[in-house]
Amino acid sequence: IGPQRCGKTSITNYISNNFFQYEPYRVDATMTALNSLFIEKTAVKEDPNAVELHFLLTQDKVRQFLFNLCQEIQFDLKPLNKKVILDTVQLDVKEAKENLEDDFDIYCLGMPNENVQNLMINIRKNDTLFDWTNQIGRFRLERVCYDIIERSKILQKECEKYNITFFDTSGNRQEKLKLAIEEIKKKSINN
């Protein structure tokens, strides 16, 4: 879990490409689609307050669906001697610990020690045509980077509180991801 652009998908792809027993599952697409479906079907689109209120009311239902889905996916893959890797921005540490710890090893990534300008430069340097950050302008990217850093600081504190491993990918992200992968291999894959 963790903010966007911190390396979750890179780690997920590495593990699923190098260890046949792991299947990646991108949670955020499901969560976004379900939230959109609830809002489109039942909220009054002309009233932004109604949409926001409806989003808040359905968010818990969507999250509960997610937790049930995750457990079902794990259960379905067990006979195949496979496990699922969940990749999500949507969950906080407490939610993950309370709802997923029995079935999953939980890791959190973030960039609490990054600064906005460096993060913007690194994102632009590594953007591909398929990255959503490639589609936004400078001012929006600046806001996104600020949010990533602030959310990372909160998540890092939550990880300390709930005893969840936190990987700080500030600075040289590629090097930090290699270290994170090695620790995940030791703790989760080779056990």
Short mmCIF file of C-alpha atoms in Angstrom, two decimals:
data_model
loop_
_atom_site.label_atom_id
_atom_site.label_comp_id
_atom_site.label_asym_id
_atom_site.label_seq_id
_atom_site.Cartn_x
_atom_site.Cartn_y
_atom_site.Cartn_z
CA ILE A 1 0.00 0.00 0.00
CA GLY A 2 1.03 3.63 -0.30
CA PRO A 3 0.72 6.75 -2.44
CA GLN A 4 1.02 6.69 -6.21
CA ARG A 5 4.45 6.81 -7.87
CA CYS A 6 6.25 5.33 -4.82
CA GLY A 7 7.06 1.95 -6.42
CA LYS A 8 4.18 -0.37 -5.55
CA THR A 9 3.54 -1.44 -9.13
CA SER A 10 7.26 -1.79 -9.86
CA ILE A 11 7.63 -4.20 -6.93
CA THR A 12 4.42 -6.04 -7.84
CA ASN A 13 5.59 -6.47 -11.43
CA TYR A 14 9.03 -7.67 -10.36
CA ILE A 15 7.63 -10.29 -7.99
CA SER A 16 4.94 -11.56 -10.36
CA ASN A 17 7.44 -11.74 -13.26
CA ASN A 18 10.10 -13.57 -11.24
CA PHE A 19 8.10 -15.83 -8.94
CA PHE A 20 5.43 -17.88 -10.74
CA GLN A 21 3.36 -18.43 -7.60
CA TYR A 22 2.31 -14.76 -7.35
CA GLU A 23 -0.55 -13.16 -9.28
CA PRO A 24 -0.77 -9.34 -9.36
CA TYR A 25 -4.09 -7.62 -8.70
CA ARG A 26 -4.47 -3.87 -9.16
CA VAL A 27 -7.07 -2.95 -6.54
CA ASP A 28 -7.47 0.69 -7.50
CA ALA A 29 -9.12 0.00 -10.85
CA THR A 30 -11.83 -2.06 -9.13
CA MET A 31 -12.33 0.52 -6.38
CA THR A 32 -12.57 3.41 -8.85
CA ALA A 33 -15.00 1.53 -11.08
CA LEU A 34 -17.26 0.59 -8.17
CA ASN A 35 -17.25 4.11 -6.75
CA SER A 36 -18.08 5.50 -10.20
CA LEU A 37 -20.88 2.98 -10.66
CA PHE A 38 -22.48 3.87 -7.32
CA ILE A 39 -22.22 7.59 -8.00
CA GLU A 40 -23.49 7.37 -11.59
CA LYS A 41 -26.44 5.17 -10.73
CA THR A 42 -27.73 6.89 -7.63
CA ALA A 43 -26.33 10.39 -7.11
CA VAL A 44 -27.70 13.59 -8.55
CA LYS A 45 -24.92 14.69 -10.86
CA GLU A 46 -25.99 18.34 -10.94
CA ASP A 47 -25.45 18.69 -7.18
CA PRO A 48 -21.75 18.28 -6.23
CA ASN A 49 -22.70 18.00 -2.54
CA ALA A 50 -24.97 15.05 -3.28
CA VAL A 51 -22.20 13.31 -5.21
CA GLU A 52 -19.69 13.86 -2.38
CA LEU A 53 -22.18 12.68 0.27
CA HIS A 54 -23.06 9.61 -1.76
CA PHE A 55 -19.37 8.84 -2.27
CA LEU A 56 -18.79 8.94 1.49
CA LEU A 57 -21.80 6.70 2.14
CA THR A 58 -20.78 4.09 -0.42
CA GLN A 59 -17.05 4.16 0.34
CA ASP A 60 -17.44 1.77 3.29
CA LYS A 61 -19.45 -0.66 1.17
CA VAL A 62 -16.84 -0.56 -1.58
CA ARG A 63 -14.04 -1.15 0.94
CA GLN A 64 -15.88 -4.10 2.49
CA PHE A 65 -16.35 -5.51 -1.00
CA LEU A 66 -12.61 -5.10 -1.55
CA PHE A 67 -11.71 -7.00 1.62
CA ASN A 68 -14.11 -9.82 0.74
CA LEU A 69 -12.78 -9.91 -2.83
CA CYS A 70 -9.19 -10.14 -1.60
CA GLN A 71 -9.99 -13.06 0.67
CA GLU A 72 -11.89 -14.83 -2.12
CA ILE A 73 -9.04 -14.35 -4.57
CA GLN A 74 -6.58 -15.83 -2.06
CA PHE A 75 -8.96 -18.74 -1.43
CA ASP A 76 -9.41 -19.40 -5.18
CA LEU A 77 -5.67 -19.35 -5.85
CA LYS A 78 -4.76 -21.66 -2.96
CA PRO A 79 -5.49 -24.94 -4.83
CA LEU A 80 -3.23 -23.68 -7.63
CA ASN A 81 -0.45 -23.07 -5.08
CA LYS A 82 -0.56 -19.39 -5.97
CA LYS A 83 -0.91 -16.19 -3.98
CA VAL A 84 -2.17 -12.77 -4.92
CA ILE A 85 -0.23 -9.52 -4.64
CA LEU A 86 -2.49 -6.55 -4.00
CA ASP A 87 -1.34 -3.17 -5.24
CA THR A 88 -3.36 -0.23 -3.90
CA VAL A 89 -3.35 3.45 -3.08
CA GLN A 90 -6.83 3.17 -1.60
CA LEU A 91 -6.16 1.64 1.82
CA ASP A 92 -4.65 3.08 4.95
CA VAL A 93 -2.45 1.09 7.32
CA LYS A 94 -5.08 0.51 10.01
CA GLU A 95 -7.61 -0.82 7.46
CA ALA A 96 -5.05 -3.13 5.92
CA LYS A 97 -3.94 -4.46 9.31
CA GLU A 98 -7.48 -5.02 10.59
CA ASN A 99 -8.85 -6.61 7.43
CA LEU A 100 -5.97 -8.26 5.59
CA GLU A 101 -3.23 -9.21 8.04
CA ASP A 102 -4.51 -12.77 8.52
CA ASP A 103 -4.24 -13.51 4.79
CA PHE A 104 -1.51 -11.16 3.56
CA ASP A 105 1.90 -9.79 4.42
CA ILE A 106 1.51 -6.02 4.41
CA TYR A 107 4.13 -3.58 3.17
CA CYS A 108 3.84 0.16 2.74
CA LEU A 109 5.86 2.42 0.45
CA GLY A 110 6.17 6.17 0.58
CA MET A 111 8.41 9.19 0.06
CA PRO A 112 8.30 11.15 3.32
CA ASN A 113 11.83 12.52 2.89
CA GLU A 114 11.46 13.75 -0.68
CA ASN A 115 10.88 17.33 -1.77
CA VAL A 116 8.35 18.47 -4.33
CA GLN A 117 10.82 19.74 -6.94
CA ASN A 118 12.99 16.60 -6.93
CA LEU A 119 9.93 14.37 -7.08
CA MET A 120 8.55 16.31 -10.04
CA ILE A 121 11.88 16.02 -11.88
CA ASN A 122 12.11 12.27 -11.20
CA ILE A 123 8.52 11.63 -12.25
CA ARG A 124 8.97 13.54 -15.51
CA LYS A 125 12.30 11.82 -16.18
CA ASN A 126 10.74 8.36 -15.76
CA ASP A 127 7.27 9.01 -17.24
CA THR A 128 6.20 6.80 -20.10
CA LEU A 129 3.34 7.45 -22.51
CA PHE A 130 1.17 5.17 -20.36
CA ASP A 131 1.79 6.88 -17.00
CA TRP A 132 -1.12 9.04 -15.87
CA THR A 133 1.31 11.70 -14.65
CA ASN A 134 2.43 12.14 -18.26
CA GLN A 135 -1.06 13.45 -19.03
CA ILE A 136 -1.16 16.25 -16.43
CA GLY A 137 0.37 19.72 -16.43
CA ARG A 138 3.09 21.15 -14.25
CA PHE A 139 0.82 22.77 -11.64
CA ARG A 140 -1.29 19.66 -11.18
CA LEU A 141 1.86 17.52 -10.92
CA GLU A 142 3.24 19.88 -8.28
CA ARG A 143 0.08 19.39 -6.20
CA VAL A 144 0.21 15.62 -6.70
CA CYS A 145 3.84 15.54 -5.52
CA TYR A 146 3.02 17.57 -2.43
CA ASP A 147 0.15 15.17 -1.64
CA ILE A 148 2.41 12.12 -2.14
CA ILE A 149 4.95 13.48 0.33
CA GLU A 150 2.38 14.50 2.95
CA ARG A 151 0.47 11.20 2.67
CA SER A 152 3.79 9.34 2.97
CA LYS A 153 4.55 11.09 6.26
CA ILE A 154 1.19 10.03 7.67
CA LEU A 155 1.58 6.44 6.45
CA GLN A 156 5.08 6.18 7.91
CA LYS A 157 3.73 7.13 11.36
CA GLU A 158 0.84 4.69 11.00
CA CYS A 159 3.26 1.91 10.05
CA GLU A 160 5.27 2.55 13.21
CA LYS A 161 2.07 2.50 15.28
CA TYR A 162 0.74 -0.74 13.76
CA ASN A 163 4.09 -2.51 13.30
CA ILE A 164 3.93 -2.63 9.49
CA THR A 165 7.10 -2.52 7.39
CA PHE A 166 7.52 0.86 5.69
CA PHE A 167 9.89 1.34 2.75
CA ASP A 168 11.04 4.92 2.20
CA THR A 169 11.62 5.28 -1.54
CA SER A 170 12.69 8.95 -1.32
CA GLY A 171 15.81 9.87 -3.26
CA ASN A 172 17.16 7.14 -5.53
CA ARG A 173 13.92 5.21 -5.97
CA GLN A 174 15.46 2.41 -8.05
CA GLU A 175 18.04 1.60 -5.38
CA LYS A 176 15.43 1.79 -2.63
CA LEU A 177 13.13 -0.55 -4.56
CA LYS A 178 15.95 -3.11 -4.93
CA LEU A 179 16.44 -3.05 -1.16
CA ALA A 180 12.69 -3.36 -0.58
CA ILE A 181 12.46 -6.33 -2.94
CA GLU A 182 15.32 -8.09 -1.14
CA GLU A 183 13.61 -7.62 2.21
CA ILE A 184 10.26 -8.82 0.85
CA LYS A 185 11.97 -11.88 -0.63
CA LYS A 186 13.51 -12.67 2.78
CA LYS A 187 10.37 -12.10 4.83
CA SER A 188 7.60 -13.29 2.51
CA ILE A 189 8.74 -15.16 -0.57
CA ASN A 190 11.49 -17.40 0.77
CA ASN A 191 9.48 -18.36 3.87
#
